[in-house]
CSV table of C-alpha atoms in Angstrom, one decimal:
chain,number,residue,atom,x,y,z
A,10,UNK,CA,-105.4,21.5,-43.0
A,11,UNK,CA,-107.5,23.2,-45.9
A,12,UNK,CA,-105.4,24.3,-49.0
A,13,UNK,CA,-105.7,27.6,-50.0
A,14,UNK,CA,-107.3,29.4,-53.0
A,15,UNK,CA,-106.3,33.3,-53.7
A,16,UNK,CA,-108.6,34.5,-55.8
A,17,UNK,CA,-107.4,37.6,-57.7
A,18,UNK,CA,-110.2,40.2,-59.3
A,19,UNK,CA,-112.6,38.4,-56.9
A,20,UNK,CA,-114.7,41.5,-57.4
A,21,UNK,CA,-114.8,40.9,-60.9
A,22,UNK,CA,-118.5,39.5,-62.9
A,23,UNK,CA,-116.0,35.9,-62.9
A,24,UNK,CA,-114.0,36.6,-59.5
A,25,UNK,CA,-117.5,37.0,-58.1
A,26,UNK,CA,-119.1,33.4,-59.1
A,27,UNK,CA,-115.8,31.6,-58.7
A,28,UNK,CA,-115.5,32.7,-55.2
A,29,UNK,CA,-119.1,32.2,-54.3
A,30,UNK,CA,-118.6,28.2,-56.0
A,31,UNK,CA,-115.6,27.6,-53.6
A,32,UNK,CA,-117.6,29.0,-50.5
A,33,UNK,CA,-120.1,26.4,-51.2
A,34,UNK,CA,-117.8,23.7,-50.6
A,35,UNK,CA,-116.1,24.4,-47.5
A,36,UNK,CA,-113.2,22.3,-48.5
A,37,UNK,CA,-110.8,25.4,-49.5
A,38,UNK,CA,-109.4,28.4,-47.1
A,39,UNK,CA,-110.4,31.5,-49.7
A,40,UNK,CA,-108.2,34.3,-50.1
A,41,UNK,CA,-109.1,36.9,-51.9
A,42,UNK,CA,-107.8,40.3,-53.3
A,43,UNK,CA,-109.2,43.3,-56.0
A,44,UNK,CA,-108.7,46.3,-56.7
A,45,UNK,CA,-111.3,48.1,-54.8
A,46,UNK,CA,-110.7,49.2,-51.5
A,47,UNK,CA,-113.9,46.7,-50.0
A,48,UNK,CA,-114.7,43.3,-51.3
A,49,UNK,CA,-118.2,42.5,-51.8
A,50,UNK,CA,-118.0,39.4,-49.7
A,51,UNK,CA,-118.1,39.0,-45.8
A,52,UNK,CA,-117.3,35.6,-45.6
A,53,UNK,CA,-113.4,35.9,-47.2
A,54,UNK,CA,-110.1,37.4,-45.9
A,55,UNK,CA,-109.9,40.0,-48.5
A,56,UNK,CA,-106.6,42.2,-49.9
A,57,UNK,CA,-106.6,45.6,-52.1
A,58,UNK,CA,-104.2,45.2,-54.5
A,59,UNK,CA,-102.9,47.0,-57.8
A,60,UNK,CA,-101.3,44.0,-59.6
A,61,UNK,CA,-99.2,46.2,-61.7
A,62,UNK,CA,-97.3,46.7,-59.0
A,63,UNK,CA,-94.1,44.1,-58.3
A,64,UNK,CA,-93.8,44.5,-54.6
A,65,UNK,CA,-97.3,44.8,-53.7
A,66,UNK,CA,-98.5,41.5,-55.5
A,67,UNK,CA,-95.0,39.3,-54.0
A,68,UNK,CA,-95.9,40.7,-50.8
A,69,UNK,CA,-99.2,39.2,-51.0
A,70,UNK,CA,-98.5,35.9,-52.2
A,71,UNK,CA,-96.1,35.1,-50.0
A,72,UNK,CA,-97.6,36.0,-47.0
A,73,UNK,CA,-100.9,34.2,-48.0
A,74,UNK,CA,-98.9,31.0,-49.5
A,75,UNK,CA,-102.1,30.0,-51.8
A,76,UNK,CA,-101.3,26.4,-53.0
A,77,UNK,CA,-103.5,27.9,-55.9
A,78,UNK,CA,-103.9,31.2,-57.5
A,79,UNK,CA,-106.7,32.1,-59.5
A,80,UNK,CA,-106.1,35.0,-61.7
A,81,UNK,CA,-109.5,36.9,-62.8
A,82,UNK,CA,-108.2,40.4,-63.0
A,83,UNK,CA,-107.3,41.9,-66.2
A,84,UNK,CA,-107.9,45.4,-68.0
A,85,UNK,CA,-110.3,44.5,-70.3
A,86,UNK,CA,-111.0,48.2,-72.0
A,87,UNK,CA,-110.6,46.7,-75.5
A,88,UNK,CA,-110.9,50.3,-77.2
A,89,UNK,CA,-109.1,52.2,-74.1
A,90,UNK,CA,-106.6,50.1,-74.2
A,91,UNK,CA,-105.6,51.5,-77.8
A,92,UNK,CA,-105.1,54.8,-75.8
A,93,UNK,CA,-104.0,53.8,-72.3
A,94,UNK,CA,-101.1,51.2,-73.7
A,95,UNK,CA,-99.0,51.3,-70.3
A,96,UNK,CA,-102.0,50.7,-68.3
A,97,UNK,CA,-103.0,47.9,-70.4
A,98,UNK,CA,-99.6,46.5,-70.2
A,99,UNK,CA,-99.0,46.6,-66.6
A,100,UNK,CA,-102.6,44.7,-65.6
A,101,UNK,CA,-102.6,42.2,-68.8
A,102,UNK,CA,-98.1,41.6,-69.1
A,103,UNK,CA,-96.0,43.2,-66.2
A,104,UNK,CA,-99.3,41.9,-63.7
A,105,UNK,CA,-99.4,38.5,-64.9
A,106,UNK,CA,-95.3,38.1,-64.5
A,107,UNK,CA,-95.3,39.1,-61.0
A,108,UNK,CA,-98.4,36.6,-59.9
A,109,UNK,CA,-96.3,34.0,-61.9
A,110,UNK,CA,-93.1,35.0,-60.6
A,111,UNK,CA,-94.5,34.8,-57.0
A,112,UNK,CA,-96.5,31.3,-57.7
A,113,UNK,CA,-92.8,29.7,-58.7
A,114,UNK,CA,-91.3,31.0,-55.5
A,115,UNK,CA,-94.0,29.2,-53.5
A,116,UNK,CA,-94.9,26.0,-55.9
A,117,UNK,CA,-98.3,27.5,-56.2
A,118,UNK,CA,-100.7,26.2,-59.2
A,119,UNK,CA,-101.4,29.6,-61.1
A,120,UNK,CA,-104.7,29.3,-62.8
A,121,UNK,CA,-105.1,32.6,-65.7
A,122,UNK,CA,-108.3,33.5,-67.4
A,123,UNK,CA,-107.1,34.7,-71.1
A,124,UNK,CA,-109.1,35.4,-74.2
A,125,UNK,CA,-110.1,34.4,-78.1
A,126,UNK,CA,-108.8,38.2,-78.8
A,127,UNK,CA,-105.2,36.3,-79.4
A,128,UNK,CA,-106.6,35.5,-82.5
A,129,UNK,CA,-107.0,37.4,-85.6
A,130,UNK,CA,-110.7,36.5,-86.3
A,131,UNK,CA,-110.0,35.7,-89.9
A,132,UNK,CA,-111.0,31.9,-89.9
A,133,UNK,CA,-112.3,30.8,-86.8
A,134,UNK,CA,-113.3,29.0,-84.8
A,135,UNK,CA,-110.2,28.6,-83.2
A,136,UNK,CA,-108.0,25.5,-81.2
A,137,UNK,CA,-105.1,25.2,-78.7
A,138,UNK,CA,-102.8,24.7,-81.7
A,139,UNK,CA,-104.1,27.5,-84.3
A,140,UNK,CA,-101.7,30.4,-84.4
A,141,UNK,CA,-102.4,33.6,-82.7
A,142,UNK,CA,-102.4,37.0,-84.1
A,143,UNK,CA,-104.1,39.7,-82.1
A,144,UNK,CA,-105.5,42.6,-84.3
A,145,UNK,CA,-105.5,44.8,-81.2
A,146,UNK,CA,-103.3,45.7,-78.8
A,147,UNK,CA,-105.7,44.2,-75.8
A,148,UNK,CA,-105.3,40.9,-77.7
A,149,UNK,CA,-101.5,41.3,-77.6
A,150,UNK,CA,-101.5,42.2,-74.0
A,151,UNK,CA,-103.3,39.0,-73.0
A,152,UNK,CA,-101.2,37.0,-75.5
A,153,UNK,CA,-98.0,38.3,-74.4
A,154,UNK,CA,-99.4,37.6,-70.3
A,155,UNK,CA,-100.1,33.8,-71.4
A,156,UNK,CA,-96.2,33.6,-72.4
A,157,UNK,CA,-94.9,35.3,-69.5
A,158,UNK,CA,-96.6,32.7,-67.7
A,159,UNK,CA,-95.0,29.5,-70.4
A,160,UNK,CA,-91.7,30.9,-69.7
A,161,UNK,CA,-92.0,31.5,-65.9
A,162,UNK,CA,-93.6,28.1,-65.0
A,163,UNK,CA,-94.7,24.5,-65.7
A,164,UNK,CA,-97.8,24.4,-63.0
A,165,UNK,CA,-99.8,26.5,-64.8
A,166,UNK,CA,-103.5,26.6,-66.7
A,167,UNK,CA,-104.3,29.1,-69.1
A,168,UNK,CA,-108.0,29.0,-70.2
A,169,UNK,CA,-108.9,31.1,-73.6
A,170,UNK,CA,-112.6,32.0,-73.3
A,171,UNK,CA,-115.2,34.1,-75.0
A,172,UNK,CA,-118.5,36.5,-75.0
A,173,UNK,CA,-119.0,35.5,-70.4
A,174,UNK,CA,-122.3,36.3,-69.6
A,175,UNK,CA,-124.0,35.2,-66.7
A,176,UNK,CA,-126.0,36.2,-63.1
A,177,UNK,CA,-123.5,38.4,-61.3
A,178,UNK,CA,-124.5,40.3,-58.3
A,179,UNK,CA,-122.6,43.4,-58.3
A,180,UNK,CA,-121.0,45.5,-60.9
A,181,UNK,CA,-122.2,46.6,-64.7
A,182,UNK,CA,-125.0,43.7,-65.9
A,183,UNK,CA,-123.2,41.6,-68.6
A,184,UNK,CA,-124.3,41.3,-72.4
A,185,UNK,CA,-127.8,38.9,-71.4
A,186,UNK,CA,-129.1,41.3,-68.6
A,187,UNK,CA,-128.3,44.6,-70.7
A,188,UNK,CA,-130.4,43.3,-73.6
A,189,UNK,CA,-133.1,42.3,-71.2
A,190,UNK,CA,-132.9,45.4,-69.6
A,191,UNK,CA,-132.5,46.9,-72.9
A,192,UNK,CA,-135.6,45.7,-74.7
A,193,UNK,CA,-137.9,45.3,-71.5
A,194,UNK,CA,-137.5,49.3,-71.6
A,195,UNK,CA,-138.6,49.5,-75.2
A,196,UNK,CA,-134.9,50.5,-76.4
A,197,UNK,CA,-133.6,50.2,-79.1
A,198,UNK,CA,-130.5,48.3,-79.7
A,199,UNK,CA,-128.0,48.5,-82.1
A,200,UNK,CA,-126.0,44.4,-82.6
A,201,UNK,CA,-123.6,43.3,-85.2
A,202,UNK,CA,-124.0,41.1,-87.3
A,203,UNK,CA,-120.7,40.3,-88.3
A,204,UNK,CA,-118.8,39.0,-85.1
A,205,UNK,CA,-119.0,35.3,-84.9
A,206,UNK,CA,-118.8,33.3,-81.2
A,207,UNK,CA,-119.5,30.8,-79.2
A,208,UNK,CA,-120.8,32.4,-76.0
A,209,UNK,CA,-119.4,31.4,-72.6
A,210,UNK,CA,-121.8,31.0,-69.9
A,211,UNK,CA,-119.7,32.0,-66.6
A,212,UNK,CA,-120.5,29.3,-64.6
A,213,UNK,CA,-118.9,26.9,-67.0
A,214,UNK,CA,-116.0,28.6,-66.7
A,215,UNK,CA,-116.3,28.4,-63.4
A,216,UNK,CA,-116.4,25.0,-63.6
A,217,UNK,CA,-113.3,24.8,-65.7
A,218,UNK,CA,-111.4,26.7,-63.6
A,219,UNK,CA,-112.5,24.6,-60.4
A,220,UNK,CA,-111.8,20.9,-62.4
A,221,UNK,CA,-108.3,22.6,-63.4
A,222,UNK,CA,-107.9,22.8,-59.6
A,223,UNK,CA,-109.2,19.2,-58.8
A,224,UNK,CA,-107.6,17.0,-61.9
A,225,UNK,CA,-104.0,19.5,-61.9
A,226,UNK,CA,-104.7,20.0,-65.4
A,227,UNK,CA,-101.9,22.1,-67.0
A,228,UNK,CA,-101.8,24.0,-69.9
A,229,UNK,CA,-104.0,26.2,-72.3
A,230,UNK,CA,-107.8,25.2,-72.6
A,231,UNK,CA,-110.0,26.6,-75.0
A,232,UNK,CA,-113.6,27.2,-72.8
A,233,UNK,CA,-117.0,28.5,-74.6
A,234,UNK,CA,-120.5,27.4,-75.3
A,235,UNK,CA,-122.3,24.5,-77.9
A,236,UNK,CA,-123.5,27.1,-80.1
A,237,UNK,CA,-121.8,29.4,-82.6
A,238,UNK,CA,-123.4,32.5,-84.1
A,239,UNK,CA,-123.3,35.7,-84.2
A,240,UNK,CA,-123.9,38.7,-82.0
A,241,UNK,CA,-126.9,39.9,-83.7
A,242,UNK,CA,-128.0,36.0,-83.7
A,243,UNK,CA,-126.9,35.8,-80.0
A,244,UNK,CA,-129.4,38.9,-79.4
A,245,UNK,CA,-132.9,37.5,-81.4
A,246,UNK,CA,-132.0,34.2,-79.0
A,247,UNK,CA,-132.6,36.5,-75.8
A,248,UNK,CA,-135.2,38.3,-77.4
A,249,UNK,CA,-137.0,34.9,-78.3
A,250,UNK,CA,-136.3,33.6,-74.3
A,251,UNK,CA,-137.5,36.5,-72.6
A,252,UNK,CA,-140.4,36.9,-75.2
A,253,UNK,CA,-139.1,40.6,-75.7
A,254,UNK,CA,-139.7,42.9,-78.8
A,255,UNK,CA,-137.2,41.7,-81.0
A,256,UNK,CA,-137.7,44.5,-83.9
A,257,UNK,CA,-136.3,47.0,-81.2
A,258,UNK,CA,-132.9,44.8,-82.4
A,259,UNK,CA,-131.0,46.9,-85.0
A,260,UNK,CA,-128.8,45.1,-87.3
A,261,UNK,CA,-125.4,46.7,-88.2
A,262,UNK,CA,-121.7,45.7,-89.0
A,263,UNK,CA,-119.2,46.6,-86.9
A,264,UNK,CA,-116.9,48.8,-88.7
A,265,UNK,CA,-120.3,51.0,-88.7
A,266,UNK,CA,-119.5,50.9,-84.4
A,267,UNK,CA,-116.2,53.5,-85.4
A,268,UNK,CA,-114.5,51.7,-82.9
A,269,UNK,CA,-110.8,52.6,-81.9
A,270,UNK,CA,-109.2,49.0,-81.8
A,271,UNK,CA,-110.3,46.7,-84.6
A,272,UNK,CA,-112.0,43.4,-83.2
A,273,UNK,CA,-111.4,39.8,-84.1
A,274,UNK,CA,-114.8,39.0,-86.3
A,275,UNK,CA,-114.9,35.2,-87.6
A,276,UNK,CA,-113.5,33.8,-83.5
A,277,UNK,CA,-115.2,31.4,-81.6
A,278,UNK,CA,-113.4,28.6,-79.0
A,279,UNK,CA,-113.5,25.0,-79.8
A,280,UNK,CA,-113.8,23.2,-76.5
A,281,UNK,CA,-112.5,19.9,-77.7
A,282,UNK,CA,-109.9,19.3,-75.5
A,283,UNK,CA,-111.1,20.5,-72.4
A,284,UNK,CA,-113.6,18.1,-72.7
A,285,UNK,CA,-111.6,15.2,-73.5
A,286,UNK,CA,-108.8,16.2,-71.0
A,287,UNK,CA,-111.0,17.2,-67.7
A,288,UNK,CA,-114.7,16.8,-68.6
A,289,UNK,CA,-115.7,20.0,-69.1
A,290,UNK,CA,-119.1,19.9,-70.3
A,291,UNK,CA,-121.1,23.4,-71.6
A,292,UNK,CA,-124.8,24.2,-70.7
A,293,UNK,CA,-127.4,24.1,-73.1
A,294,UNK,CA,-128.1,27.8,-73.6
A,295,UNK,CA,-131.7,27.5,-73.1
A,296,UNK,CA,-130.7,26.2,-69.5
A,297,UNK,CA,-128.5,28.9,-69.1
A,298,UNK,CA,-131.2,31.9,-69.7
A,299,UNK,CA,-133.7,29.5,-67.5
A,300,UNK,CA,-130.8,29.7,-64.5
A,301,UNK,CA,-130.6,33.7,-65.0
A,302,UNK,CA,-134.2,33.8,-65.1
A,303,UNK,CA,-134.2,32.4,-61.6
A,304,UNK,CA,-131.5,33.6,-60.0
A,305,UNK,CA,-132.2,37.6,-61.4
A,306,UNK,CA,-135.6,37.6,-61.1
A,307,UNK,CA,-135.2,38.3,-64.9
């Protein structure tokens, strides 16, 4: 018998890859659940499903009895959630605790995307062991998720990433394809020039998520791309790729944006340990613009 993978947010940009990677194999049983009322996928039993809500989300896991759940979904609103606190809460803490909750009932592996926003941004880049301190109250959301799940189980793996971007079929185009898009239509763009990261292309994560799976890795992983720079840096690099105008790219600094949360600047994800502890390896960036190129029809 096939062991089962539920997939939660698997409409999500991240849900989206991971479930179309599994697929591939045909050596899982996929289950998958989002919030929208249709899934994008044929090939899937697929649930609706609010994850801020307790009974709703038990109900589901025990009636699929995943021997792994995959946890994609999140509010990610960084500046709504500033204003929309208790729906912030409920996806990112009270969320999170019932999928954990329901995974110790069943012995299921819980596998939780998190994010370099539980750190301040003062002096990064960032490990496993550097102390967190969200400047925001997304960051403390997804902070105080990752220790609902410590306290709830032992069976669990927690990876930190940073900046996704990659091809994703449906939903709003992540950062690479709006600055194509962007500059292809002579627009101009505004970038900072002030937020430092290491970009994570999504099929590594991906990737990480699936050796998790494989090698029962436990724990929290850092997961991000080779190169660190910043956005504005980040930006001229697509420019450069796509042979795009890059004087339509505006430099600014971000407290310029007026932004309602305050955003972690000086981040970044060293992926040390992942690599020594599973073998996850990042894609040269190049080779990641040359797979979107492809896939897109960029």
């Amino acid at each position: 018998m096939k062991e089962k993978i539920l997939v939660i947010g698997s409409n999500g940009m991240l849900g989206q890859r991971f479930v179309e990677h599994v697929n591939n194999l045909e050596k899982y049983k996929l289950i998958t659940a989002s919030f929208e009322e249709k899934s994008f996928f044929d090939f899937a039993e697929y649930y609706t499903i609010d994850i801020s809500n307790e009974i709703d989300v038990k109900k589901l896991i025990k009636q699929t009895a995943p021997n792994y759940i995959v946890n994609t979904a999140a509010y990610t609103n960084v500046d709504k959630s500033e204003i929309e606190k208790e729906a912030a809460k409920g996806i990112n803490v009270l969320g999170v605790k019932f999928i954990a909750e329901a995974a110790k009932e069943i012995g299921a592996h819980f596998i939780h995307i998190s994010t370099d926003y539980v750190f301040n941004g003062n002096d990064g880049p960032y490990s496993e062991d550097d102390l967190t301190d969200p400047v925001g109250y997304y960051g403390l959301t997804k902070l105080n998720g990752e220790k609902e799940i410590q306290t709830i189980l032992d069976n669990y793996s927690i990876l930190r990433t940073n900046v996704l971007y990659g091809p994703a079929k449906f939903g709003r185009p992540d950062f690479v394809k709006w600055v194509y898009t962007s500059l292809k239509e002579n627009k101009q763009i505004k970038i900072v020039t002030d937020q430092i990261n290491n970009p994570t292309y999504i099929d590594d994560l991906v990737s990480a998520i699936y050796l998790c799976i494989t090698k029962k890795v436990y724990g929290i992983y850092h997961i991000g791309g080779k190169e660190f720079f910043n956005r504005y840096e980040f930006t001229k690099k697509i420019a450069d790729f796509f042979a795009l105008d890059k004087g339509l790219i505006i430099p600014i600094k971000t407290d310029e944006l007026n932004q309602t949360a305050k955003r972690p600047l000086k981040s970044g994800l060293i992926t040390k340990k992942a690599e020594t502890d599973f073998g996850y390896i990042p894609t040269d960036m190049t080779e990641t613009f040359e797979l979107m190129k492809k896939e897109l029809s960029m």
